[in-house]
């Protein structure tokens, strides 16, 4: 595990550059779909954070949604709701949605929390269009883990750390969608 952290730290600048290049090839982004495993913690928070920041930055009309690979109709856990609320994102009414071929087909950009989720989209749903963007690849900080940690069943402090990372990555994503090349 230690070796993997070192490798991820070394590869992060290259992955970040690759993610930025992949985004630059997308002509226009009118819809973004965030995907995680259960759609109760990470992807709904990323959806809310993106929507909030896109409104603040006055990005043109961009549809934002989130979905997961399992369990539709579930609430966000209380820890997620609390941690998100402190960051100005309301998850209190969120109910999980399953990712479908229609959702994937309607998205100009699909963003996953872990490369394994992209693999599942391809395996289960036959998704073939382009590569999904791994959100953690956009982290402006040097990180030892590519994936965004799943905080489910963890204390609020883990949600806080996960949401802080999502905020950094979503901030970079919104900047790139707006044409910021930094």
PDB file of C-alpha atoms in Angstrom, residues 12-162:
ATOM      1  CA  UNK A  12      -0.503  12.734  -9.994  1.00  0.00           C
ATOM      2  CA  UNK A  13       0.989  15.631 -12.037  1.00  0.00           C
ATOM      3  CA  UNK A  14       0.806  13.502 -15.203  1.00  0.00           C
ATOM      4  CA  UNK A  15      -2.755  12.409 -14.477  1.00  0.00           C
ATOM      5  CA  UNK A  16      -3.729  16.008 -13.768  1.00  0.00           C
ATOM      6  CA  UNK A  17      -2.258  17.112 -17.087  1.00  0.00           C
ATOM      7  CA  UNK A  18      -4.041  14.252 -18.875  1.00  0.00           C
ATOM      8  CA  UNK A  19      -7.371  15.161 -17.286  1.00  0.00           C
ATOM      9  CA  UNK A  20      -6.944  18.778 -18.334  1.00  0.00           C
ATOM     10  CA  UNK A  21      -6.147  17.700 -21.916  1.00  0.00           C
ATOM     11  CA  UNK A  22      -9.178  15.397 -21.966  1.00  0.00           C
ATOM     12  CA  UNK A  23     -11.391  18.273 -20.843  1.00  0.00           C
ATOM     13  CA  UNK A  24      -9.897  20.565 -23.486  1.00  0.00           C
ATOM     14  CA  UNK A  25     -11.003  18.079 -26.179  1.00  0.00           C
ATOM     15  CA  UNK A  26     -14.657  18.311 -25.103  1.00  0.00           C
ATOM     16  CA  UNK A  27     -16.138  20.947 -27.414  1.00  0.00           C
ATOM     17  CA  UNK A  28     -18.878  22.188 -25.111  1.00  0.00           C
ATOM     18  CA  UNK A  29     -20.050  21.029 -21.736  1.00  0.00           C
ATOM     19  CA  UNK A  30     -23.773  21.431 -21.252  1.00  0.00           C
ATOM     20  CA  UNK A  31     -24.257  18.483 -18.894  1.00  0.00           C
ATOM     21  CA  UNK A  32     -22.134  16.819 -16.232  1.00  0.00           C
ATOM     22  CA  UNK A  33     -22.886  13.499 -14.531  1.00  0.00           C
ATOM     23  CA  UNK A  34     -21.082  12.647 -11.285  1.00  0.00           C
ATOM     24  CA  UNK A  35     -20.972   8.919 -10.492  1.00  0.00           C
ATOM     25  CA  UNK A  36     -19.943   7.044  -7.362  1.00  0.00           C
ATOM     26  CA  UNK A  37     -20.753   3.651  -5.949  1.00  0.00           C
ATOM     27  CA  UNK A  38     -23.909   4.333  -3.930  1.00  0.00           C
ATOM     28  CA  UNK A  39     -24.849   7.937  -4.804  1.00  0.00           C
ATOM     29  CA  UNK A  40     -25.392   8.851  -1.161  1.00  0.00           C
ATOM     30  CA  UNK A  41     -22.166  10.660  -0.175  1.00  0.00           C
ATOM     31  CA  UNK A  42     -19.616  11.635  -2.808  1.00  0.00           C
ATOM     32  CA  UNK A  43     -21.418  12.118  -6.122  1.00  0.00           C
ATOM     33  CA  UNK A  44     -24.408  14.022  -4.694  1.00  0.00           C
ATOM     34  CA  UNK A  45     -22.023  16.302  -2.820  1.00  0.00           C
ATOM     35  CA  UNK A  46     -19.943  16.844  -5.983  1.00  0.00           C
ATOM     36  CA  UNK A  47     -23.161  17.609  -7.884  1.00  0.00           C
ATOM     37  CA  UNK A  48     -24.203  20.201  -5.292  1.00  0.00           C
ATOM     38  CA  UNK A  49     -20.740  21.734  -5.032  1.00  0.00           C
ATOM     39  CA  UNK A  50     -20.443  21.988  -8.825  1.00  0.00           C
ATOM     40  CA  UNK A  51     -23.906  23.540  -9.138  1.00  0.00           C
ATOM     41  CA  UNK A  52     -23.160  26.088  -6.391  1.00  0.00           C
ATOM     42  CA  UNK A  53     -19.794  27.086  -7.870  1.00  0.00           C
ATOM     43  CA  UNK A  54     -21.110  27.155 -11.459  1.00  0.00           C
ATOM     44  CA  UNK A  55     -23.856  29.552 -10.393  1.00  0.00           C
ATOM     45  CA  UNK A  56     -21.334  31.754  -8.582  1.00  0.00           C
ATOM     46  CA  UNK A  57     -19.039  31.790 -11.624  1.00  0.00           C
ATOM     47  CA  UNK A  58     -22.030  32.420 -13.915  1.00  0.00           C
ATOM     48  CA  UNK A  59     -21.276  29.461 -16.162  1.00  0.00           C
ATOM     49  CA  UNK A  60     -23.926  29.172 -18.859  1.00  0.00           C
ATOM     50  CA  UNK A  61     -26.672  26.613 -18.511  1.00  0.00           C
ATOM     51  CA  UNK A  62     -25.082  23.351 -17.408  1.00  0.00           C
ATOM     52  CA  UNK A  63     -27.235  20.429 -16.310  1.00  0.00           C
ATOM     53  CA  UNK A  64     -25.691  18.637 -13.362  1.00  0.00           C
ATOM     54  CA  UNK A  65     -26.760  15.257 -12.028  1.00  0.00           C
ATOM     55  CA  UNK A  66     -25.410  12.392  -9.966  1.00  0.00           C
ATOM     56  CA  UNK A  67     -26.039   8.674  -9.881  1.00  0.00           C
ATOM     57  CA  UNK A  68     -24.616   5.465  -8.483  1.00  0.00           C
ATOM     58  CA  UNK A  69     -24.109   1.827  -9.275  1.00  0.00           C
ATOM     59  CA  UNK A  70     -26.359   0.429  -6.519  1.00  0.00           C
ATOM     60  CA  UNK A  71     -29.421   1.063  -4.353  1.00  0.00           C
ATOM     61  CA  UNK A  72     -31.823   3.689  -5.675  1.00  0.00           C
ATOM     62  CA  UNK A  73     -34.037   5.700  -3.301  1.00  0.00           C
ATOM     63  CA  UNK A  74     -31.665   5.877  -0.334  1.00  0.00           C
ATOM     64  CA  UNK A  75     -31.108   8.996   1.772  1.00  0.00           C
ATOM     65  CA  UNK A  76     -27.731  10.577   2.333  1.00  0.00           C
ATOM     66  CA  UNK A  77     -26.457   9.532   5.778  1.00  0.00           C
ATOM     67  CA  UNK A  78     -26.812  12.091   8.601  1.00  0.00           C
ATOM     68  CA  UNK A  79     -23.024  12.633   8.682  1.00  0.00           C
ATOM     69  CA  UNK A  80     -23.064  13.507   4.975  1.00  0.00           C
ATOM     70  CA  UNK A  81     -25.951  15.913   5.425  1.00  0.00           C
ATOM     71  CA  UNK A  82     -24.174  17.637   8.350  1.00  0.00           C
ATOM     72  CA  UNK A  83     -20.793  17.894   6.659  1.00  0.00           C
ATOM     73  CA  UNK A  84     -22.317  19.128   3.395  1.00  0.00           C
ATOM     74  CA  UNK A  85     -24.462  21.724   5.179  1.00  0.00           C
ATOM     75  CA  UNK A  86     -21.375  23.318   6.747  1.00  0.00           C
ATOM     76  CA  UNK A  87     -20.118  23.822   3.176  1.00  0.00           C
ATOM     77  CA  UNK A  88     -23.370  25.266   1.859  1.00  0.00           C
ATOM     78  CA  UNK A  89     -24.635  22.140   0.075  1.00  0.00           C
ATOM     79  CA  UNK A  90     -28.033  20.741   1.071  1.00  0.00           C
ATOM     80  CA  UNK A  91     -28.220  16.939   0.895  1.00  0.00           C
ATOM     81  CA  UNK A  92     -31.206  16.666   3.253  1.00  0.00           C
ATOM     82  CA  UNK A  93     -33.653  15.854   0.429  1.00  0.00           C
ATOM     83  CA  UNK A  94     -31.297  13.755  -1.683  1.00  0.00           C
ATOM     84  CA  UNK A  95     -32.393  10.270  -2.748  1.00  0.00           C
ATOM     85  CA  UNK A  96     -29.958   8.036  -4.591  1.00  0.00           C
ATOM     86  CA  UNK A  97     -30.412   7.327  -8.306  1.00  0.00           C
ATOM     87  CA  UNK A  98     -29.094   4.470 -10.398  1.00  0.00           C
ATOM     88  CA  UNK A  99     -26.915   5.335 -13.350  1.00  0.00           C
ATOM     89  CA  UNK A 100     -28.602   4.361 -16.613  1.00  0.00           C
ATOM     90  CA  UNK A 101     -27.537   4.256 -20.250  1.00  0.00           C
ATOM     91  CA  UNK A 102     -29.826   7.255 -20.824  1.00  0.00           C
ATOM     92  CA  UNK A 103     -28.084   9.325 -18.122  1.00  0.00           C
ATOM     93  CA  UNK A 104     -24.688   8.397 -19.534  1.00  0.00           C
ATOM     94  CA  UNK A 105     -25.764   9.196 -23.083  1.00  0.00           C
ATOM     95  CA  UNK A 106     -27.128  12.608 -22.091  1.00  0.00           C
ATOM     96  CA  UNK A 107     -23.912  13.702 -20.335  1.00  0.00           C
ATOM     97  CA  UNK A 108     -21.211  15.644 -22.120  1.00  0.00           C
ATOM     98  CA  UNK A 109     -18.881  14.820 -19.234  1.00  0.00           C
ATOM     99  CA  UNK A 110     -18.962  11.815 -16.891  1.00  0.00           C
ATOM    100  CA  UNK A 111     -16.979  12.232 -13.669  1.00  0.00           C
ATOM    101  CA  UNK A 112     -16.218   9.259 -11.402  1.00  0.00           C
ATOM    102  CA  UNK A 113     -14.689   9.075  -7.944  1.00  0.00           C
ATOM    103  CA  UNK A 114     -12.603   5.982  -8.702  1.00  0.00           C
ATOM    104  CA  UNK A 115     -11.345   4.381 -11.905  1.00  0.00           C
ATOM    105  CA  UNK A 116     -13.138   1.153 -10.862  1.00  0.00           C
ATOM    106  CA  UNK A 117     -16.445   2.975 -11.362  1.00  0.00           C
ATOM    107  CA  UNK A 118     -15.570   3.719 -14.985  1.00  0.00           C
ATOM    108  CA  UNK A 119     -14.787   0.025 -15.437  1.00  0.00           C
ATOM    109  CA  UNK A 120     -18.210  -0.839 -14.004  1.00  0.00           C
ATOM    110  CA  UNK A 121     -19.950   1.636 -16.327  1.00  0.00           C
ATOM    111  CA  UNK A 122     -18.344  -0.130 -19.263  1.00  0.00           C
ATOM    112  CA  UNK A 123     -18.958  -3.654 -17.947  1.00  0.00           C
ATOM    113  CA  UNK A 124     -22.534  -3.277 -16.710  1.00  0.00           C
ATOM    114  CA  UNK A 125     -23.955  -0.666 -19.031  1.00  0.00           C
ATOM    115  CA  UNK A 126     -21.806  -1.064 -22.124  1.00  0.00           C
ATOM    116  CA  UNK A 127     -20.718   2.564 -21.973  1.00  0.00           C
ATOM    117  CA  UNK A 128     -18.140   3.135 -24.685  1.00  0.00           C
ATOM    118  CA  UNK A 129     -18.064   6.871 -25.327  1.00  0.00           C
ATOM    119  CA  UNK A 130     -14.743   8.397 -24.316  1.00  0.00           C
ATOM    120  CA  UNK A 131     -13.129   8.108 -20.946  1.00  0.00           C
ATOM    121  CA  UNK A 132     -14.675   9.195 -17.712  1.00  0.00           C
ATOM    122  CA  UNK A 133     -12.811  11.825 -15.778  1.00  0.00           C
ATOM    123  CA  UNK A 134     -11.521  10.669 -12.381  1.00  0.00           C
ATOM    124  CA  UNK A 135     -12.320  13.668 -10.167  1.00  0.00           C
ATOM    125  CA  UNK A 136      -9.269  13.134  -7.947  1.00  0.00           C
ATOM    126  CA  UNK A 137      -6.995  13.640 -10.971  1.00  0.00           C
ATOM    127  CA  UNK A 138      -7.887  17.350 -10.878  1.00  0.00           C
ATOM    128  CA  UNK A 139      -6.777  17.854  -7.270  1.00  0.00           C
ATOM    129  CA  UNK A 140      -4.435  20.867  -7.218  1.00  0.00           C
ATOM    130  CA  UNK A 141      -2.626  19.375  -4.215  1.00  0.00           C
ATOM    131  CA  UNK A 142      -0.178  16.511  -4.527  1.00  0.00           C
ATOM    132  CA  UNK A 143      -2.042  13.463  -3.289  1.00  0.00           C
ATOM    133  CA  UNK A 144      -1.172   9.892  -2.411  1.00  0.00           C
ATOM    134  CA  UNK A 145      -4.472   8.481  -3.621  1.00  0.00           C
ATOM    135  CA  UNK A 146      -6.131   8.929  -6.970  1.00  0.00           C
ATOM    136  CA  UNK A 147      -9.604   7.959  -5.859  1.00  0.00           C
ATOM    137  CA  UNK A 148     -11.853  10.085  -3.714  1.00  0.00           C
ATOM    138  CA  UNK A 149     -12.217   8.218  -0.419  1.00  0.00           C
ATOM    139  CA  UNK A 150     -15.716   6.871   0.281  1.00  0.00           C
ATOM    140  CA  UNK A 151     -16.691   8.236   3.710  1.00  0.00           C
ATOM    141  CA  UNK A 152     -19.793   6.040   4.183  1.00  0.00           C
ATOM    142  CA  UNK A 153     -20.069   4.633   7.718  1.00  0.00           C
ATOM    143  CA  UNK A 154     -17.249   6.918   8.898  1.00  0.00           C
ATOM    144  CA  UNK A 155     -17.312   9.814  11.387  1.00  0.00           C
ATOM    145  CA  UNK A 156     -18.114  13.370  10.294  1.00  0.00           C
ATOM    146  CA  UNK A 157     -14.387  14.214  10.265  1.00  0.00           C
ATOM    147  CA  UNK A 158     -13.873  11.794   7.354  1.00  0.00           C
ATOM    148  CA  UNK A 159     -16.791  13.383   5.493  1.00  0.00           C
ATOM    149  CA  UNK A 160     -15.224  16.800   6.113  1.00  0.00           C
ATOM    150  CA  UNK A 161     -11.885  15.665   4.661  1.00  0.00           C
ATOM    151  CA  UNK A 162     -13.545  13.985   1.676  1.00  0.00           C
TER     152      UNK A 162
END
